[in-house]
Amino acid sequence: EGDKLPFVFYTNGFDSYFWEHGFYPPVKVHGFPTRDDLEWLVERRDSRRPLSAELINTRIVERDYQFAAIRRILEGIESKRRKFLLVMATGTGKTRTAVALLDVLMRARWAKRILFLVDRIALRDQALDAFKEHLPSEPRWPNPGETEFSKDRRIYVTTYPTMLGIIQRGDTPETWISPHFFDVIVADESHRSIYDTYRQVLDYFNAVKLGLTATPQDKIDRDTFSLFDCDAQEPSFAY
């Protein structure tokens, strides 16, 4: 329409790139969006509101450092960054801080679907309980006893192996999950489980990515900082 060129895809026959023209820089992707993906991308482009103007829900977080962490990430997202590392000591409310951040992104129309990755079933259940408590109106997957993946939810909480299996089993139009399905991915305990095989989950999706950890690693083969584009062992925010 007119002079608008919202989305550009280009490929050399081996690698494909997606460019949200006038917003994010080009990024390598693992596949093309579905029609539903494109409709949402257009809607998001036209309806998202400035994040700096959005209020943080004080019923979810209440401490100054939690507000500071959320504002730091929101500022980075508005400045067109897409990877962040949030380092917070155990017991300081990492999950609640992430939930409050995601609440802002959904209300401001920057995010429609969220993936929250954990490395243990117990942590999955804790995260699902946190979303149920603080964002009760947002449809979640999985519900108790649910095993089949459903594409009609807004918040998805799952382990790395489960999500990798869903990606790998997507060999029909009905089971395939688009690389553009999620807008934001949160990797909990990202110092521990996000390397080697399970890094494929993060790499597959074209999304804003946030790592949560209390103990980031800076080893050659397990560098949590470089994984989230944080230079010189400086996280996006630390408390």
Short mmCIF file of N, CA and C in Angstrom, two decimals, residues 20-129:
data_model
loop_
_atom_site.label_atom_id
_atom_site.label_comp_id
_atom_site.label_asym_id
_atom_site.label_seq_id
_atom_site.Cartn_x
_atom_site.Cartn_y
_atom_site.Cartn_z
N GLU A 20 11.93 -7.13 8.83
CA GLU A 20 10.77 -6.28 9.14
C GLU A 20 11.18 -4.85 8.82
N HIS A 21 10.90 -4.45 7.59
CA HIS A 21 11.43 -3.21 7.01
C HIS A 21 11.06 -2.00 7.88
N GLY A 22 12.04 -1.17 8.17
CA GLY A 22 11.80 0.02 8.96
C GLY A 22 11.74 -0.23 10.45
N PHE A 23 12.00 -1.49 10.85
CA PHE A 23 11.95 -1.77 12.29
C PHE A 23 13.16 -2.61 12.68
N TYR A 24 13.01 -3.94 12.74
CA TYR A 24 14.14 -4.79 13.06
C TYR A 24 15.05 -4.96 11.85
N PRO A 25 16.35 -5.13 12.07
CA PRO A 25 17.24 -5.45 10.95
C PRO A 25 16.99 -6.87 10.46
N PRO A 26 17.49 -7.23 9.27
CA PRO A 26 17.29 -8.59 8.76
C PRO A 26 17.84 -9.64 9.73
N VAL A 27 17.15 -10.78 9.78
CA VAL A 27 17.57 -11.87 10.65
C VAL A 27 17.41 -13.19 9.89
N LYS A 28 18.35 -14.10 10.09
CA LYS A 28 18.26 -15.42 9.46
C LYS A 28 17.11 -16.20 10.09
N VAL A 29 16.30 -16.85 9.25
CA VAL A 29 15.14 -17.60 9.75
C VAL A 29 15.16 -19.02 9.19
N HIS A 30 14.37 -19.87 9.84
CA HIS A 30 14.34 -21.29 9.47
C HIS A 30 13.09 -21.65 8.68
N GLY A 31 12.41 -20.65 8.14
CA GLY A 31 11.23 -20.94 7.35
C GLY A 31 10.37 -19.71 7.20
N PHE A 32 9.38 -19.82 6.34
CA PHE A 32 8.51 -18.69 6.05
C PHE A 32 7.31 -18.68 7.00
N PRO A 33 6.72 -17.52 7.21
CA PRO A 33 5.55 -17.45 8.09
C PRO A 33 4.30 -18.01 7.41
N THR A 34 3.34 -18.40 8.22
CA THR A 34 2.03 -18.79 7.71
C THR A 34 1.22 -17.54 7.41
N ARG A 35 0.07 -17.72 6.79
CA ARG A 35 -0.81 -16.57 6.56
C ARG A 35 -1.23 -15.93 7.90
N ASP A 36 -1.53 -16.77 8.89
CA ASP A 36 -1.89 -16.24 10.21
C ASP A 36 -0.73 -15.45 10.81
N ASP A 37 0.50 -15.95 10.66
CA ASP A 37 1.67 -15.21 11.14
C ASP A 37 1.74 -13.83 10.51
N LEU A 38 1.59 -13.78 9.18
CA LEU A 38 1.70 -12.51 8.47
C LEU A 38 0.60 -11.54 8.88
N GLU A 39 -0.61 -12.06 9.07
CA GLU A 39 -1.71 -11.19 9.50
C GLU A 39 -1.41 -10.60 10.87
N TRP A 40 -0.85 -11.40 11.75
CA TRP A 40 -0.50 -10.88 13.07
C TRP A 40 0.66 -9.88 12.97
N LEU A 41 1.67 -10.17 12.14
CA LEU A 41 2.79 -9.24 11.99
C LEU A 41 2.32 -7.88 11.49
N VAL A 42 1.37 -7.87 10.56
CA VAL A 42 0.81 -6.61 10.07
C VAL A 42 0.04 -5.92 11.19
N GLU A 43 -0.78 -6.69 11.91
CA GLU A 43 -1.56 -6.11 13.01
C GLU A 43 -0.64 -5.56 14.09
N ARG A 44 0.42 -6.32 14.42
CA ARG A 44 1.36 -5.86 15.43
C ARG A 44 2.05 -4.57 15.01
N ARG A 45 2.45 -4.52 13.75
CA ARG A 45 3.13 -3.31 13.25
C ARG A 45 2.25 -2.08 13.40
N ASP A 46 0.94 -2.25 13.14
CA ASP A 46 0.02 -1.10 13.13
C ASP A 46 -0.54 -0.76 14.51
N SER A 47 -0.48 -1.71 15.46
CA SER A 47 -1.19 -1.47 16.72
C SER A 47 -0.30 -1.39 17.95
N ARG A 48 0.99 -1.75 17.83
CA ARG A 48 1.81 -1.75 19.05
C ARG A 48 2.02 -0.33 19.56
N ARG A 49 2.01 -0.21 20.86
CA ARG A 49 2.11 1.09 21.52
C ARG A 49 3.51 1.27 22.13
N PRO A 50 3.91 2.52 22.37
CA PRO A 50 5.22 2.76 22.99
C PRO A 50 5.32 2.06 24.34
N LEU A 51 6.37 1.29 24.54
CA LEU A 51 6.52 0.56 25.79
C LEU A 51 6.83 1.47 26.96
N SER A 52 7.46 2.60 26.68
CA SER A 52 7.80 3.52 27.77
C SER A 52 6.57 4.12 28.44
N ALA A 53 5.43 4.08 27.75
CA ALA A 53 4.20 4.66 28.30
C ALA A 53 3.36 3.64 29.06
N GLU A 54 3.73 2.35 28.96
CA GLU A 54 2.93 1.31 29.60
C GLU A 54 3.27 1.17 31.09
N LEU A 55 2.25 1.02 31.90
CA LEU A 55 2.45 0.85 33.34
C LEU A 55 2.78 -0.61 33.64
N ILE A 56 3.58 -0.83 34.67
CA ILE A 56 3.91 -2.17 35.14
C ILE A 56 2.92 -2.54 36.24
N ASN A 57 2.40 -3.74 36.17
CA ASN A 57 1.37 -4.19 37.11
C ASN A 57 1.98 -4.42 38.50
N THR A 58 1.62 -3.56 39.45
CA THR A 58 2.19 -3.65 40.80
C THR A 58 1.59 -4.78 41.62
N ARG A 59 0.59 -5.47 41.08
CA ARG A 59 0.09 -6.66 41.77
C ARG A 59 0.96 -7.87 41.45
N ILE A 60 1.80 -7.75 40.42
CA ILE A 60 2.71 -8.85 40.07
C ILE A 60 4.08 -8.63 40.68
N VAL A 61 4.62 -7.42 40.54
CA VAL A 61 5.93 -7.08 41.13
C VAL A 61 5.77 -5.83 41.97
N GLU A 62 6.64 -5.69 42.97
CA GLU A 62 6.51 -4.55 43.89
C GLU A 62 7.84 -3.95 44.31
N ARG A 63 8.94 -4.59 43.93
CA ARG A 63 10.24 -4.12 44.40
C ARG A 63 10.93 -3.27 43.34
N ASP A 64 11.70 -2.30 43.83
CA ASP A 64 12.33 -1.33 42.91
C ASP A 64 13.21 -2.01 41.88
N TYR A 65 13.99 -3.02 42.30
CA TYR A 65 14.91 -3.66 41.34
C TYR A 65 14.14 -4.44 40.28
N GLN A 66 12.95 -4.94 40.64
CA GLN A 66 12.13 -5.63 39.64
C GLN A 66 11.62 -4.64 38.58
N PHE A 67 11.17 -3.47 39.04
CA PHE A 67 10.76 -2.42 38.10
C PHE A 67 11.93 -2.01 37.21
N ALA A 68 13.11 -1.86 37.82
CA ALA A 68 14.29 -1.43 37.06
C ALA A 68 14.65 -2.46 36.00
N ALA A 69 14.56 -3.75 36.35
CA ALA A 69 14.88 -4.80 35.39
C ALA A 69 13.91 -4.76 34.21
N ILE A 70 12.62 -4.62 34.51
CA ILE A 70 11.61 -4.60 33.44
C ILE A 70 11.81 -3.40 32.54
N ARG A 71 12.05 -2.24 33.13
CA ARG A 71 12.24 -1.02 32.32
C ARG A 71 13.48 -1.16 31.43
N ARG A 72 14.54 -1.75 31.96
CA ARG A 72 15.76 -1.92 31.17
C ARG A 72 15.48 -2.80 29.94
N ILE A 73 14.75 -3.88 30.13
CA ILE A 73 14.45 -4.76 29.01
C ILE A 73 13.52 -4.07 28.01
N LEU A 74 12.51 -3.37 28.52
CA LEU A 74 11.58 -2.67 27.63
C LEU A 74 12.30 -1.61 26.80
N GLU A 75 13.22 -0.89 27.42
CA GLU A 75 14.00 0.11 26.68
C GLU A 75 14.81 -0.56 25.57
N GLY A 76 15.39 -1.72 25.88
CA GLY A 76 16.17 -2.43 24.88
C GLY A 76 15.31 -2.90 23.72
N ILE A 77 14.10 -3.40 24.03
CA ILE A 77 13.20 -3.85 22.97
C ILE A 77 12.79 -2.68 22.08
N GLU A 78 12.49 -1.54 22.70
CA GLU A 78 12.12 -0.37 21.90
C GLU A 78 13.27 0.13 21.04
N SER A 79 14.49 -0.12 21.49
CA SER A 79 15.65 0.30 20.68
C SER A 79 16.06 -0.78 19.69
N LYS A 80 15.13 -1.77 19.49
CA LYS A 80 15.25 -2.79 18.45
C LYS A 80 16.28 -3.87 18.74
N ARG A 81 16.62 -4.05 20.02
CA ARG A 81 17.40 -5.23 20.40
C ARG A 81 16.44 -6.40 20.54
N ARG A 82 16.99 -7.62 20.37
CA ARG A 82 16.12 -8.81 20.41
C ARG A 82 16.63 -9.90 21.34
N LYS A 83 17.77 -9.70 21.99
CA LYS A 83 18.27 -10.70 22.93
C LYS A 83 18.70 -10.01 24.23
N PHE A 84 18.32 -10.64 25.35
CA PHE A 84 18.56 -10.04 26.66
C PHE A 84 18.90 -11.14 27.67
N LEU A 85 19.71 -10.78 28.66
CA LEU A 85 20.05 -11.69 29.74
C LEU A 85 19.76 -10.99 31.07
N LEU A 86 18.89 -11.59 31.85
CA LEU A 86 18.50 -11.03 33.14
C LEU A 86 19.10 -11.91 34.23
N VAL A 87 20.04 -11.36 34.98
CA VAL A 87 20.72 -12.10 36.04
C VAL A 87 20.19 -11.60 37.38
N MET A 88 19.50 -12.49 38.09
CA MET A 88 18.94 -12.14 39.40
C MET A 88 19.18 -13.28 40.37
N ALA A 89 19.58 -12.94 41.58
CA ALA A 89 19.90 -13.95 42.58
C ALA A 89 18.67 -14.80 42.90
N THR A 90 18.92 -16.03 43.31
CA THR A 90 17.83 -16.93 43.70
C THR A 90 17.00 -16.29 44.81
N GLY A 91 15.69 -16.32 44.66
CA GLY A 91 14.81 -15.76 45.68
C GLY A 91 14.41 -14.32 45.45
N THR A 92 14.91 -13.70 44.38
CA THR A 92 14.59 -12.29 44.13
C THR A 92 13.41 -12.11 43.17
N GLY A 93 12.81 -13.22 42.73
CA GLY A 93 11.59 -13.11 41.95
C GLY A 93 11.80 -13.03 40.45
N LYS A 94 12.69 -13.89 39.91
CA LYS A 94 12.94 -13.88 38.46
C LYS A 94 11.66 -14.17 37.68
N THR A 95 10.93 -15.20 38.10
CA THR A 95 9.74 -15.59 37.34
C THR A 95 8.69 -14.50 37.37
N ARG A 96 8.44 -13.93 38.54
CA ARG A 96 7.44 -12.86 38.64
C ARG A 96 7.85 -11.65 37.82
N THR A 97 9.15 -11.34 37.82
CA THR A 97 9.64 -10.22 37.01
C THR A 97 9.38 -10.49 35.53
N ALA A 98 9.65 -11.72 35.11
CA ALA A 98 9.41 -12.09 33.71
C ALA A 98 7.92 -12.02 33.37
N VAL A 99 7.06 -12.50 34.28
CA VAL A 99 5.62 -12.47 34.04
C VAL A 99 5.13 -11.02 33.90
N ALA A 100 5.62 -10.13 34.75
CA ALA A 100 5.22 -8.72 34.67
C ALA A 100 5.71 -8.08 33.37
N LEU A 101 6.91 -8.43 32.94
CA LEU A 101 7.43 -7.94 31.66
C LEU A 101 6.56 -8.42 30.51
N LEU A 102 6.22 -9.71 30.50
CA LEU A 102 5.40 -10.27 29.43
C LEU A 102 4.01 -9.65 29.43
N ASP A 103 3.49 -9.35 30.61
CA ASP A 103 2.20 -8.69 30.72
C ASP A 103 2.22 -7.34 29.98
N VAL A 104 3.29 -6.58 30.17
CA VAL A 104 3.42 -5.29 29.47
C VAL A 104 3.46 -5.50 27.95
N LEU A 105 4.25 -6.47 27.51
CA LEU A 105 4.42 -6.70 26.07
C LEU A 105 3.11 -7.14 25.42
N MET A 106 2.31 -7.93 26.13
CA MET A 106 1.03 -8.36 25.57
C MET A 106 0.02 -7.22 25.56
N ARG A 107 -0.03 -6.46 26.63
CA ARG A 107 -0.97 -5.34 26.68
C ARG A 107 -0.65 -4.28 25.63
N ALA A 108 0.64 -4.07 25.37
CA ALA A 108 1.06 -3.05 24.41
C ALA A 108 1.06 -3.55 22.97
N ARG A 109 0.59 -4.78 22.77
CA ARG A 109 0.45 -5.37 21.43
C ARG A 109 1.80 -5.62 20.76
N TRP A 110 2.82 -5.90 21.56
CA TRP A 110 4.11 -6.31 21.02
C TRP A 110 4.23 -7.82 21.00
N ALA A 111 3.38 -8.51 21.71
CA ALA A 111 3.47 -9.96 21.81
C ALA A 111 2.08 -10.57 21.87
N LYS A 112 1.90 -11.60 21.08
CA LYS A 112 0.64 -12.36 21.07
C LYS A 112 0.84 -13.72 21.74
N ARG A 113 1.97 -14.38 21.43
CA ARG A 113 2.23 -15.70 22.00
C ARG A 113 3.62 -15.74 22.62
N ILE A 114 3.68 -16.35 23.80
CA ILE A 114 4.89 -16.41 24.61
C ILE A 114 5.28 -17.87 24.81
N LEU A 115 6.58 -18.15 24.72
CA LEU A 115 7.10 -19.46 25.08
C LEU A 115 8.02 -19.31 26.28
N PHE A 116 7.70 -20.02 27.37
CA PHE A 116 8.51 -19.99 28.58
C PHE A 116 9.14 -21.38 28.73
N LEU A 117 10.46 -21.45 28.55
CA LEU A 117 11.18 -22.72 28.54
C LEU A 117 11.82 -23.01 29.89
N VAL A 118 11.67 -24.24 30.35
CA VAL A 118 12.28 -24.67 31.60
C VAL A 118 12.98 -26.01 31.35
N ASP A 119 13.78 -26.45 32.32
CA ASP A 119 14.51 -27.71 32.10
C ASP A 119 14.02 -28.85 32.99
N ARG A 120 12.98 -28.60 33.80
CA ARG A 120 12.44 -29.67 34.63
C ARG A 120 10.93 -29.53 34.73
N ILE A 121 10.24 -30.67 34.88
CA ILE A 121 8.79 -30.65 35.00
C ILE A 121 8.34 -29.83 36.20
N ALA A 122 9.07 -29.93 37.32
CA ALA A 122 8.70 -29.18 38.53
C ALA A 122 8.73 -27.68 38.26
N LEU A 123 9.73 -27.21 37.51
CA LEU A 123 9.81 -25.78 37.19
C LEU A 123 8.71 -25.39 36.21
N ARG A 124 8.34 -26.31 35.31
CA ARG A 124 7.22 -26.04 34.41
C ARG A 124 5.95 -25.79 35.21
N ASP A 125 5.69 -26.66 36.18
CA ASP A 125 4.47 -26.53 36.97
C ASP A 125 4.48 -25.25 37.80
N GLN A 126 5.65 -24.88 38.34
CA GLN A 126 5.77 -23.62 39.09
C GLN A 126 5.47 -22.42 38.20
N ALA A 127 6.02 -22.44 36.98
CA ALA A 127 5.80 -21.32 36.06
C ALA A 127 4.33 -21.24 35.64
N LEU A 128 3.72 -22.39 35.35
CA LEU A 128 2.30 -22.40 34.99
C LEU A 128 1.46 -21.84 36.13
N ASP A 129 1.79 -22.18 37.36
CA ASP A 129 1.07 -21.64 38.52
C ASP A 129 1.23 -20.12 38.61
#
